[in-house]
mmCIF file of C-alpha atoms in Angstrom:
data_model
loop_
_atom_site.group_PDB
_atom_site.id
_atom_site.type_symbol
_atom_site.label_atom_id
_atom_site.label_comp_id
_atom_site.label_asym_id
_atom_site.label_seq_id
_atom_site.Cartn_x
_atom_site.Cartn_y
_atom_site.Cartn_z
ATOM 1 C CA ALA A 1 126.861 45.175 110.711
ATOM 2 C CA GLN A 2 126.194 48.478 108.885
ATOM 3 C CA SER A 3 123.074 49.783 107.586
ATOM 4 C CA VAL A 4 122.005 52.781 106.338
ATOM 5 C CA ALA A 5 118.291 53.871 105.799
ATOM 6 C CA GLN A 6 116.894 56.468 103.604
ATOM 7 C CA PRO A 7 113.166 57.004 104.887
ATOM 8 C CA GLU A 8 111.367 58.709 101.913
ATOM 9 C CA ASP A 9 111.152 57.215 98.492
ATOM 10 C CA GLN A 10 110.622 60.696 97.139
ATOM 11 C CA VAL A 11 110.931 64.072 98.236
ATOM 12 C CA ASN A 12 109.056 67.180 96.432
ATOM 13 C CA VAL A 13 110.185 70.766 96.804
ATOM 14 C CA ALA A 14 109.581 74.008 94.912
ATOM 15 C CA GLU A 15 112.048 75.209 92.935
ATOM 16 C CA GLY A 16 113.750 78.424 95.315
ATOM 17 C CA ASN A 17 112.923 76.621 98.476
ATOM 18 C CA PRO A 18 115.379 74.453 100.895
ATOM 19 C CA LEU A 19 115.478 71.555 100.609
ATOM 20 C CA THR A 20 116.321 68.398 102.844
ATOM 21 C CA VAL A 21 117.111 64.699 101.699
ATOM 22 C CA LYS A 22 116.847 62.598 105.063
ATOM 23 C CA CYS A 23 119.613 59.683 106.080
ATOM 24 C CA THR A 24 120.009 57.384 109.251
ATOM 25 C CA TYR A 25 122.635 54.928 109.976
ATOM 26 C CA SER A 26 123.830 52.220 112.225
ATOM 27 C CA VAL A 27 127.447 51.296 112.940
ATOM 28 C CA SER A 28 129.511 50.000 115.869
ATOM 29 C CA GLY A 29 131.766 52.981 116.132
ATOM 30 C CA ASN A 30 132.566 56.061 114.164
ATOM 31 C CA PRO A 31 131.047 56.530 110.547
ATOM 32 C CA TYR A 32 132.313 57.336 107.477
ATOM 33 C CA LEU A 33 129.159 59.195 105.562
ATOM 34 C CA PHE A 34 128.790 60.061 101.851
ATOM 35 C CA TRP A 35 125.959 61.057 99.350
ATOM 36 C CA TYR A 36 126.400 60.552 96.220
ATOM 37 C CA VAL A 37 123.834 61.581 93.291
ATOM 38 C CA GLN A 38 122.586 60.080 90.253
ATOM 39 C CA TYR A 39 121.163 61.472 86.682
ATOM 40 C CA PRO A 40 118.711 59.486 84.672
ATOM 41 C CA ASN A 41 121.045 56.883 82.529
ATOM 42 C CA ARG A 42 124.605 58.145 84.389
ATOM 43 C CA GLY A 43 126.810 56.714 87.157
ATOM 44 C CA LEU A 44 127.042 57.868 90.544
ATOM 45 C CA GLN A 45 128.396 61.494 91.110
ATOM 46 C CA PHE A 46 130.054 62.287 94.358
ATOM 47 C CA LEU A 47 128.838 65.403 96.511
ATOM 48 C CA LEU A 48 130.336 65.378 100.108
ATOM 49 C CA LYS A 49 131.776 63.078 102.391
ATOM 50 C CA TYR A 50 132.015 63.280 106.371
ATOM 51 C CA ILE A 51 135.443 61.660 107.946
ATOM 52 C CA THR A 52 135.963 63.587 111.133
ATOM 53 C CA GLY A 53 135.980 66.961 112.185
ATOM 54 C CA ASP A 54 133.113 70.039 111.772
ATOM 55 C CA ASN A 55 129.867 68.334 111.875
ATOM 56 C CA LEU A 56 128.582 70.397 109.111
ATOM 57 C CA VAL A 57 130.099 69.227 105.606
ATOM 58 C CA LYS A 58 129.898 71.056 102.600
ATOM 59 C CA GLY A 59 130.004 69.690 98.805
ATOM 60 C CA SER A 60 129.376 70.148 95.266
ATOM 61 C CA TYR A 61 126.477 72.246 93.731
ATOM 62 C CA GLY A 62 125.480 74.124 97.344
ATOM 63 C CA PHE A 63 124.460 70.854 98.950
ATOM 64 C CA GLU A 64 125.995 70.454 102.623
ATOM 65 C CA ALA A 65 125.286 67.772 105.228
ATOM 66 C CA GLU A 66 125.186 68.014 109.038
ATOM 67 C CA PHE A 67 126.718 64.816 111.276
ATOM 68 C CA ASN A 68 124.440 64.436 114.390
ATOM 69 C CA LYS A 69 126.122 61.620 116.387
ATOM 70 C CA SER A 70 123.532 61.599 118.866
ATOM 71 C CA GLN A 71 120.688 60.947 116.052
ATOM 72 C CA THR A 72 122.669 58.818 113.948
ATOM 73 C CA SER A 73 121.869 60.844 111.153
ATOM 74 C CA PHE A 74 123.303 62.709 107.978
ATOM 75 C CA HIS A 75 121.030 64.833 106.301
ATOM 76 C CA LEU A 76 121.461 66.672 103.041
ATOM 77 C CA LYS A 77 120.187 69.835 102.683
ATOM 78 C CA LYS A 78 120.524 72.844 100.340
ATOM 79 C CA PRO A 79 119.194 76.340 100.851
ATOM 80 C CA SER A 80 117.335 76.875 97.933
ATOM 81 C CA ALA A 81 116.651 73.993 95.151
ATOM 82 C CA LEU A 82 116.828 74.133 91.396
ATOM 83 C CA VAL A 83 115.147 72.340 88.937
ATOM 84 C CA SER A 84 118.098 70.784 87.963
ATOM 85 C CA ASP A 85 118.446 69.122 91.297
ATOM 86 C CA SER A 86 116.191 67.001 90.629
ATOM 87 C CA ALA A 87 117.854 63.512 90.654
ATOM 88 C CA LEU A 88 118.513 60.107 92.969
ATOM 89 C CA TYR A 89 120.020 60.486 95.698
ATOM 90 C CA PHE A 90 121.889 58.170 97.675
ATOM 91 C CA CYS A 91 123.389 58.273 101.470
ATOM 92 C CA ALA A 92 125.909 55.616 102.195
ATOM 93 C CA VAL A 93 127.802 54.393 105.327
ATOM 94 C CA ARG A 94 131.219 52.476 105.749
ATOM 95 C CA ASP A 95 132.243 51.465 109.506
ATOM 96 C CA PRO A 96 136.032 51.790 110.063
ATOM 97 C CA ASN A 97 136.382 49.495 112.667
ATOM 98 C CA ASN A 98 135.668 46.821 110.096
ATOM 99 C CA ALA A 99 138.423 46.502 107.216
ATOM 100 C CA GLY A 100 136.498 43.904 105.462
ATOM 101 C CA ASN A 101 133.600 46.453 105.126
ATOM 102 C CA MET A 102 132.896 48.371 102.240
ATOM 103 C CA LEU A 103 130.374 50.748 101.188
ATOM 104 C CA THR A 104 126.800 50.303 102.602
ATOM 105 C CA PHE A 105 124.510 52.169 100.035
ATOM 106 C CA GLY A 106 120.772 52.962 101.395
ATOM 107 C CA GLY A 107 117.763 52.708 99.062
ATOM 108 C CA GLY A 108 118.067 55.994 97.323
ATOM 109 C CA THR A 109 115.803 59.212 97.562
ATOM 110 C CA ARG A 110 114.219 60.490 94.298
ATOM 111 C CA LEU A 111 114.210 64.622 94.621
ATOM 112 C CA MET A 112 111.738 66.427 92.436
ATOM 113 C CA VAL A 113 111.900 69.941 92.249
ATOM 114 C CA LYS A 114 109.182 71.538 90.196
ATOM 115 C CA PRO A 115 109.566 74.985 88.942
ATOM 116 C CA ASP B 1 140.296 65.045 82.636
ATOM 117 C CA ALA B 2 141.086 61.959 84.558
ATOM 118 C CA MET B 3 138.133 59.407 84.570
ATOM 119 C CA VAL B 4 136.390 56.407 84.694
ATOM 120 C CA ILE B 5 135.271 54.887 81.235
ATOM 121 C CA GLN B 6 132.720 51.989 80.708
ATOM 122 C CA ASN B 7 132.261 50.412 77.337
ATOM 123 C CA PRO B 8 130.102 49.597 75.777
ATOM 124 C CA ARG B 9 127.252 51.875 77.500
ATOM 125 C CA TYR B 10 124.557 49.359 76.359
ATOM 126 C CA GLN B 11 124.591 45.851 75.933
ATOM 127 C CA VAL B 12 121.988 43.688 74.641
ATOM 128 C CA THR B 13 122.896 39.869 75.118
ATOM 129 C CA GLN B 14 120.953 36.348 74.568
ATOM 130 C CA PHE B 15 120.231 34.190 77.490
ATOM 131 C CA GLY B 16 122.799 31.687 78.190
ATOM 132 C CA LYS B 17 125.295 33.946 76.221
ATOM 133 C CA PRO B 18 128.900 35.124 77.733
ATOM 134 C CA VAL B 19 129.054 38.341 78.202
ATOM 135 C CA THR B 20 132.193 40.771 79.135
ATOM 136 C CA LEU B 21 131.692 44.427 80.173
ATOM 137 C CA SER B 22 134.671 46.813 80.378
ATOM 138 C CA CYS B 23 136.045 49.558 82.963
ATOM 139 C CA SER B 24 138.838 51.390 82.334
ATOM 140 C CA GLN B 25 140.080 54.150 84.840
ATOM 141 C CA THR B 26 143.217 56.983 84.036
ATOM 142 C CA LEU B 27 143.048 58.493 87.703
ATOM 143 C CA ASN B 28 145.665 55.590 88.666
ATOM 144 C CA HIS B 29 143.805 53.891 91.188
ATOM 145 C CA ASN B 30 144.321 50.851 93.616
ATOM 146 C CA VAL B 31 140.547 49.833 93.983
ATOM 147 C CA MET B 32 138.123 48.928 91.505
ATOM 148 C CA TYR B 33 134.924 48.220 92.237
ATOM 149 C CA TRP B 34 132.121 46.298 90.393
ATOM 150 C CA TYR B 35 128.222 47.450 91.840
ATOM 151 C CA GLN B 36 124.731 45.946 90.109
ATOM 152 C CA GLN B 37 121.784 48.276 89.913
ATOM 153 C CA LYS B 38 118.547 47.357 89.512
ATOM 154 C CA SER B 39 115.623 49.812 88.943
ATOM 155 C CA SER B 40 117.106 52.734 90.513
ATOM 156 C CA GLN B 41 117.779 50.934 93.842
ATOM 157 C CA ALA B 42 120.845 51.078 95.895
ATOM 158 C CA PRO B 43 123.885 49.611 94.130
ATOM 159 C CA LYS B 44 125.082 45.934 95.204
ATOM 160 C CA LEU B 45 128.715 45.477 95.328
ATOM 161 C CA LEU B 46 129.778 42.359 93.617
ATOM 162 C CA PHE B 47 133.552 42.433 94.247
ATOM 163 C CA HIS B 48 136.481 45.110 94.011
ATOM 164 C CA TYR B 49 139.736 44.622 93.724
ATOM 165 C CA TYR B 50 142.747 46.030 95.332
ATOM 166 C CA ASP B 51 145.662 46.164 93.163
ATOM 167 C CA LYS B 52 145.570 42.471 92.086
ATOM 168 C CA ASP B 53 144.255 41.183 95.032
ATOM 169 C CA PHE B 54 140.508 39.943 94.252
ATOM 170 C CA ASN B 55 137.632 40.384 97.212
ATOM 171 C CA ASN B 56 134.630 38.783 96.352
ATOM 172 C CA GLU B 57 131.516 39.680 98.109
ATOM 173 C CA ALA B 58 129.831 36.445 99.991
ATOM 174 C CA ASP B 59 126.747 36.633 98.235
ATOM 175 C CA THR B 60 127.817 37.393 94.703
ATOM 176 C CA PRO B 61 126.695 34.550 91.764
ATOM 177 C CA ASP B 62 129.439 31.836 90.144
ATOM 178 C CA ASN B 63 127.775 33.392 87.303
ATOM 179 C CA PHE B 64 130.031 36.514 87.802
ATOM 180 C CA GLN B 65 133.824 36.774 87.284
ATOM 181 C CA SER B 66 136.103 39.528 86.678
ATOM 182 C CA ARG B 67 139.360 40.296 85.462
ATOM 183 C CA ARG B 68 142.088 43.016 86.186
ATOM 184 C CA PRO B 69 144.941 42.638 83.984
ATOM 185 C CA ASN B 70 147.135 46.104 85.080
ATOM 186 C CA THR B 71 146.341 48.860 87.256
ATOM 187 C CA SER B 72 143.878 50.641 84.035
ATOM 188 C CA PHE B 73 141.067 48.292 83.331
ATOM 189 C CA CYS B 74 139.163 45.856 84.985
ATOM 190 C CA PHE B 75 136.586 43.600 83.061
ATOM 191 C CA LEU B 76 133.191 41.837 84.179
ATOM 192 C CA ASP B 77 132.489 38.352 82.570
ATOM 193 C CA ILE B 78 128.898 36.991 82.890
ATOM 194 C CA ARG B 79 129.558 33.789 81.951
ATOM 195 C CA SER B 80 125.466 32.756 81.336
ATOM 196 C CA PRO B 81 123.454 35.409 81.739
ATOM 197 C CA GLY B 82 120.357 34.944 83.170
ATOM 198 C CA LEU B 83 116.884 37.204 82.583
ATOM 199 C CA GLY B 84 117.718 38.327 86.411
ATOM 200 C CA ASP B 85 121.096 39.932 85.234
ATOM 201 C CA ALA B 86 119.404 42.472 83.177
ATOM 202 C CA ALA B 87 120.806 45.581 85.129
ATOM 203 C CA MET B 88 122.718 48.938 85.001
ATOM 204 C CA TYR B 89 126.326 47.634 85.902
ATOM 205 C CA LEU B 90 128.680 50.376 87.407
ATOM 206 C CA CYS B 91 131.954 50.543 87.789
ATOM 207 C CA ALA B 92 134.202 52.494 90.401
ATOM 208 C CA THR B 93 137.473 53.266 91.718
ATOM 209 C CA SER B 94 139.282 54.911 94.832
ATOM 210 C CA ARG B 95 142.982 55.139 95.695
ATOM 211 C CA LYS B 96 142.374 53.203 98.704
ATOM 212 C CA THR B 97 139.542 51.966 101.043
ATOM 213 C CA GLY B 98 137.971 53.569 103.855
ATOM 214 C CA GLU B 99 137.689 56.894 103.808
ATOM 215 C CA GLU B 100 138.439 57.335 100.410
ATOM 216 C CA THR B 101 135.709 58.730 97.511
ATOM 217 C CA GLN B 102 134.853 56.060 95.280
ATOM 218 C CA TYR B 103 134.416 57.726 91.470
ATOM 219 C CA PHE B 104 132.288 55.823 89.264
ATOM 220 C CA GLY B 105 131.811 55.469 85.627
ATOM 221 C CA PRO B 106 128.597 56.160 83.989
ATOM 222 C CA GLY B 107 127.608 52.347 83.459
ATOM 223 C CA THR B 108 126.688 49.827 81.109
ATOM 224 C CA ARG B 109 123.107 48.930 80.767
ATOM 225 C CA LEU B 110 122.328 45.234 79.817
ATOM 226 C CA LEU B 111 119.552 43.874 78.888
ATOM 227 C CA VAL B 112 119.174 40.272 78.202
ATOM 228 C CA LEU B 113 116.734 38.891 75.478
#
């Protein structure tokens, strides 16, 4: 079975400081990993994904994430946070070895960036 | 712009009164998904269509049904809404499954009175 965990319900960071939103996963093989962001009363918006290749993935709005197989992690990072980055962030995983599996989402992490 | 559209954005219904939520897409994607999301929790997949093939998640209640009359449109029917069905309903599409990115609509917030 596949699963994903976001250990922090909320992350607080000051504007201009670097931010990290943590994600760990569990799959039987090599995972497909995704990050989505959700603003209030909106749908999920795709940020970036890891399928294969370079462990450092760059995405939208200056976000990036690093795939770490040994730690089974895919943490989302940004060098300098903006107030407008405040939103709900979801990590998601899919096990490509299981054709029936769809995406499994983590519980979400609320990012609060303060001026 | 290609996109996923959900109507209405807000829907109020009465306990037990059937309701239909609508999703359309201009992306010409093969797969369409319906998710239920409660109180900023993780989205929960209800079912998906790969072209005309319907795939129901094992724990999706029978109260929830779906129709996909063509590539562009997909409907979520709630036959007898209960108070526990109040949630945000998200439609998403992808070109295929697997590594493909899912693109989400803005969601429909359902209130059950």
